[in-house]
C-alpha positions as MATLAB code, in Angstrom:
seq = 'XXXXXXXXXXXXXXXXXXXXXXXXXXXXXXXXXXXXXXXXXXXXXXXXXXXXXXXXXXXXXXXXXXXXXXXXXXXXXXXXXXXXXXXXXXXXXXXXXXXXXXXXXXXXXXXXXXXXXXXXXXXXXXXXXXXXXXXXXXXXXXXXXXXXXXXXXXXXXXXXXXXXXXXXXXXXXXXXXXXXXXXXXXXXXXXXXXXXXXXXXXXXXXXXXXXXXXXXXXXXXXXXXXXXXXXXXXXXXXXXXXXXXXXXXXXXXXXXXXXXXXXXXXXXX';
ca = [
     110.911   72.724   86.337;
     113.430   70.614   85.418;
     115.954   68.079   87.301;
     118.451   70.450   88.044;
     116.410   72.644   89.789;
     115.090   69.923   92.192;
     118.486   69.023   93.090;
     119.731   72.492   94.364;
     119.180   73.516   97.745;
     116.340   75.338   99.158;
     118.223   78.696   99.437;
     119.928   78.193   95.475;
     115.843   77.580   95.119;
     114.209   80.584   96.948;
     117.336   82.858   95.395;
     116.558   81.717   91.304;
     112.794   81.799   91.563;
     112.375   85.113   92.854;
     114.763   86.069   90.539;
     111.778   85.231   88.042;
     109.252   87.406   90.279;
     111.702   90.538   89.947;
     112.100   89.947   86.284;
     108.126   89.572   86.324;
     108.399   93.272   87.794;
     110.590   94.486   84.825;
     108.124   92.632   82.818;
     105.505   95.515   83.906;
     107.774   98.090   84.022;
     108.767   97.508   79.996;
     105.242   98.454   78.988;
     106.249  102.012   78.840;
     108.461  101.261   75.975;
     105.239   99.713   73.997;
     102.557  101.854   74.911;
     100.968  105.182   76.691;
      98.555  103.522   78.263;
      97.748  100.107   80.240;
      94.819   97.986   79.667;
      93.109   98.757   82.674;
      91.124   95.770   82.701;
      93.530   93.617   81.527;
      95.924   94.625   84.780;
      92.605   94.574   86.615;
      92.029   90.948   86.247;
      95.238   90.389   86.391;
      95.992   91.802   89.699;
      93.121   90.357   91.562;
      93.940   86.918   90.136;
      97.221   87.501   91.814;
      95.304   87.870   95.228;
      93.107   85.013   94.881;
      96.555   82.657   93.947;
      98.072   84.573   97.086;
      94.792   84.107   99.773;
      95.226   79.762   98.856;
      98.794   79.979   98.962;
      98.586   81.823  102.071;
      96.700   78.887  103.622;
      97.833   75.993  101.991;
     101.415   76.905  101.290;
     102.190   78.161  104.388;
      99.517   78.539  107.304;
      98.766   74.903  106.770;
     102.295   73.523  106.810;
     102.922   75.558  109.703;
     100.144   74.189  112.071;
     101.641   70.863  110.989;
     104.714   71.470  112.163;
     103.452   73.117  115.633;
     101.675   70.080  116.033;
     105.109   67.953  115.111;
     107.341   69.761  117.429;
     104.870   69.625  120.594;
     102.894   73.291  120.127;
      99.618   73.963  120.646;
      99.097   74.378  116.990;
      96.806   77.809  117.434;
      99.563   79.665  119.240;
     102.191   80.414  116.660;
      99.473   80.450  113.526;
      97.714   83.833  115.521;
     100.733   84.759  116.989;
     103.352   84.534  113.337;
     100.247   85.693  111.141;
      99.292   88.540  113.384;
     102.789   89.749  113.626;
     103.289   89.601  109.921;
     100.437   91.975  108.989;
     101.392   94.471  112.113;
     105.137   94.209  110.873;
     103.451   95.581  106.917;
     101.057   97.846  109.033;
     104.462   99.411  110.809;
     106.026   99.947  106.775;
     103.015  102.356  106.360;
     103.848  104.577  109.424;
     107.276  104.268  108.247;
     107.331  105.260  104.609;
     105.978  109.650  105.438;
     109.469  109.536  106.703;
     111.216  108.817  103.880;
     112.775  111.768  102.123;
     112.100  111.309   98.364;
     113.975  113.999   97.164;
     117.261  112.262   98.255;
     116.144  109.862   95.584;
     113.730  111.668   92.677;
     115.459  114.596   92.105;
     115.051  114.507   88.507;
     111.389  114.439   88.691;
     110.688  118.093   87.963;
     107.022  118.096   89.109;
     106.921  118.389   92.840;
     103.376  116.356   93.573;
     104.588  113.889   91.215;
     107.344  113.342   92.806;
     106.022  112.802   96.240;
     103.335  110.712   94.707;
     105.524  108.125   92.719;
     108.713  108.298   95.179;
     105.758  106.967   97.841;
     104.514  104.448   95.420;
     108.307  102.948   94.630;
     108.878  102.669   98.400;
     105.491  101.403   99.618;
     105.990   99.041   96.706;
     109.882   98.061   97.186;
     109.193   97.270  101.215;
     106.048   95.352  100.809;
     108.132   93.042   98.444;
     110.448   92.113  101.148;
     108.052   90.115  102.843;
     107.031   88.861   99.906;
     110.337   87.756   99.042;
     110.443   86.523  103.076;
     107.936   84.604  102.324;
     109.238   82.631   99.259;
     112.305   82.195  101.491;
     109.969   80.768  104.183;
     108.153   78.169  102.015;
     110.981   77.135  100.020;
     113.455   76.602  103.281;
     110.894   74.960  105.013;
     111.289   72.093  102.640;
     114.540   71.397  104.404;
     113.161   70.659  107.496;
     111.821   67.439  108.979;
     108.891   68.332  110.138;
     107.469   70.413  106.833;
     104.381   69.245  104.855;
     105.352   72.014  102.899;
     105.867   71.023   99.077;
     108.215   72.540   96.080;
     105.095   72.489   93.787;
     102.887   74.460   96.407;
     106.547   76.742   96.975;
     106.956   77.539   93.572;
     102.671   77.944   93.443;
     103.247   80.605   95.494;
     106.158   82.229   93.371;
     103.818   82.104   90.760;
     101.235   83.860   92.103;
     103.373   86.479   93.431;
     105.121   86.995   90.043;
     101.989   87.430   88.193;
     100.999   89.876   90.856;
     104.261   92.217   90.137;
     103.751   92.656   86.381;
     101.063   95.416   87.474;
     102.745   96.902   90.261;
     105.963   97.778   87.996;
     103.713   99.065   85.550;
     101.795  101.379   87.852;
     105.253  102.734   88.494;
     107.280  103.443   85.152;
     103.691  105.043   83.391;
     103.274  107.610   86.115;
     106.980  108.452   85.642;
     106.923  108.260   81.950;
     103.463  110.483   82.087;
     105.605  112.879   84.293;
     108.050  113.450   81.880;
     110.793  111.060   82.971;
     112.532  109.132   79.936;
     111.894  105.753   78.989;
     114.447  104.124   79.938;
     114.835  106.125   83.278;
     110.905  105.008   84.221;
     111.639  101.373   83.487;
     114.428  101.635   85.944;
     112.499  103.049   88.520;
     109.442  100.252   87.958;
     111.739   97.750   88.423;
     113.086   98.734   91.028;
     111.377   97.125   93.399;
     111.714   93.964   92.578;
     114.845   93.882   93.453;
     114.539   92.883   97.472;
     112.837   89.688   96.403;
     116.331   87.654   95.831;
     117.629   88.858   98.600;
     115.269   89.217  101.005;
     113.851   85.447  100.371;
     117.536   83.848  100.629;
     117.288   85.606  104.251;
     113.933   83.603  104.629;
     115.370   80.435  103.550;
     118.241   80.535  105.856;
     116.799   82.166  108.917;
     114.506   78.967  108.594;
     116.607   76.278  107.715;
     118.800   77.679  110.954;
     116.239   78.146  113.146;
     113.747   75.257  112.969;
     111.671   76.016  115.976;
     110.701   79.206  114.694;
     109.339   78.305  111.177;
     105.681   77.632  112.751;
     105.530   81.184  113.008;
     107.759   82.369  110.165;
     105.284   80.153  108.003;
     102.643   82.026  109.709;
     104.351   85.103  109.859;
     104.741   85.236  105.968;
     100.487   84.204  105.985;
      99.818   87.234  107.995;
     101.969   89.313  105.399;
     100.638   88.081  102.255;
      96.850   88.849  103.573;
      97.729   92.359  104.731;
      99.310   93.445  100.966;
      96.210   91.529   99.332;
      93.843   93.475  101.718;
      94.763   96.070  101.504;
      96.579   96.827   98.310;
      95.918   93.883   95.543;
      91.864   93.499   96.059;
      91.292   97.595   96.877;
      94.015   98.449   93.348;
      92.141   95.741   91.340;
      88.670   97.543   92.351;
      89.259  101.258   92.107;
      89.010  101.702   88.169;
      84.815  100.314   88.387;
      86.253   96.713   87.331;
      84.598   95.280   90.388;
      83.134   92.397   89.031;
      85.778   91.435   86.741;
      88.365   91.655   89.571;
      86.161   89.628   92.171;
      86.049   86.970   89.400;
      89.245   86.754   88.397;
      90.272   86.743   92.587;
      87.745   83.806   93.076;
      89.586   81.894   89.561;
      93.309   82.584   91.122;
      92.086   81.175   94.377;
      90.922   77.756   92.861;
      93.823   77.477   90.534;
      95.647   77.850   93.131;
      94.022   75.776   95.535;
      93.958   72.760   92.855;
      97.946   72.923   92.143;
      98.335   72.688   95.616;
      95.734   69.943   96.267;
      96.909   67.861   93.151;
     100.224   68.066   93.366;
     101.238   68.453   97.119;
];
């Protein structure tokens, strides 16, 4: 990353790179231009690398930091790291109650096929409100730089970018094929795929500055953001990357994100 970059502010930071992880979305969702069908073990691999880069970056990007920090400001260090990454995977756990609610047809009504249409206007909202706390947590790790107390590091922030980029090349793909297999144009399924990438700018510039503004809280924002990122890989990355019979492959390629992962970190931070 070059000069300029470093010199911008944490929030300028946060808001630009997950403008990258939405565009990695699109990425995914522009396969339906290309082709019918997705490499299943390419996305496979792909996918669970994602988790394994997200498990280390949960730790050492922002779990780690955060105890730090606790111990900086005078907390018992345990207290906001179960506290923050409890909260963060109940928060996610709350999204799935949440989303049967949602009336789809408000939004699909051009998807002609009824099941379809519950099935992929579930998929584009699970998928659009788990990516606000991703994008929270980009927020988190890049406006914790700003504060005193952080061991937090830009190359373990943008690590963590990274990871979560990668891992949204799949999920916009699992969105625009169904559509496009359901009879929805082109262009109309890669706007739908991409779709949710969209919260990620937003919603991370609200994790920068709820941080930078509120320094006693990052211990358990950092942790907060933790608890998030292992809920989604739990329970949708390593289950997603699995279901196909690629079980091997994926636990592999989870085990090689986690190392590179945990090197960058290491090395650089």
């Amino acid at each position: 990353m070059g000069a300029w970059f470093v010199e911008l502010s944490p929030v300028m930071q946060a808001f630009i790179i997950t403008l990258f992880t939405w565009g990695c979305t699109a990425v995914g969702a522009s396969f339906v231009f290309f082709t019918k069908k997705a490499n299943q073990k390419v996305f496979d691999s792909m996918l669970a690398f994602a988790g394994g880069v997200m498990i280390a970056a949960s730790f050492w990007s922002l779990l780690a930091p955060g105890i730090a920090m606790a111990e900086e400001q005078g907390i018992p260090p345990y207290i906001p790291a179960a506290v923050g990454f409890l909260l963060g995977g109940l928060f996610l756990m709350l999204v799935d109650k949440i989303l049967p609610l949602i009336d789809e047809n408000l939004y699909f009504k051009d998807i002609k096929n009824k099941k379809a249409k519950h099935r992929t206007a579930m998929l584009v909202f699970s998928l659009t409100l788990h990516n606000i706390p991703e994008g929270l947590a980009i927020g988190v790790a890049f406006g914790a730089l700003a504060s005193e107390f952080s061991t937090g590091t830009l190359s373990g922030a943008m690590a963590l970018a990274i990871g979560i980029g990668i891992q949204n090349i799949p999920e916009g793909t699992a969105v625009s094929m169904p559509l496009r297999r359901d009879g929805m144009s082109k262009w109309r399924s890669f706007y739908y795929g991409q779709f949710s990438g969209m919260v990620e700018p937003a919603s991370a510039v609200v994790g920068a500055l709820a941080v930078i503004f509120i320094q006693p809280l990052l211990p358990y924002a950092l942790s907060f953001a933790a608890g998030a990122m292992i809920f989604v890989v739990a329970k949708e990355v390593i289950p997603g990357s699995q279901e196909k019979g690629n079980v091997q492959l994926a636990t592999m390629s989870l085990m090689i994100g986690f190392v590179v992962m945990m090197v960058l970190d290491v090395a650089l931070g």
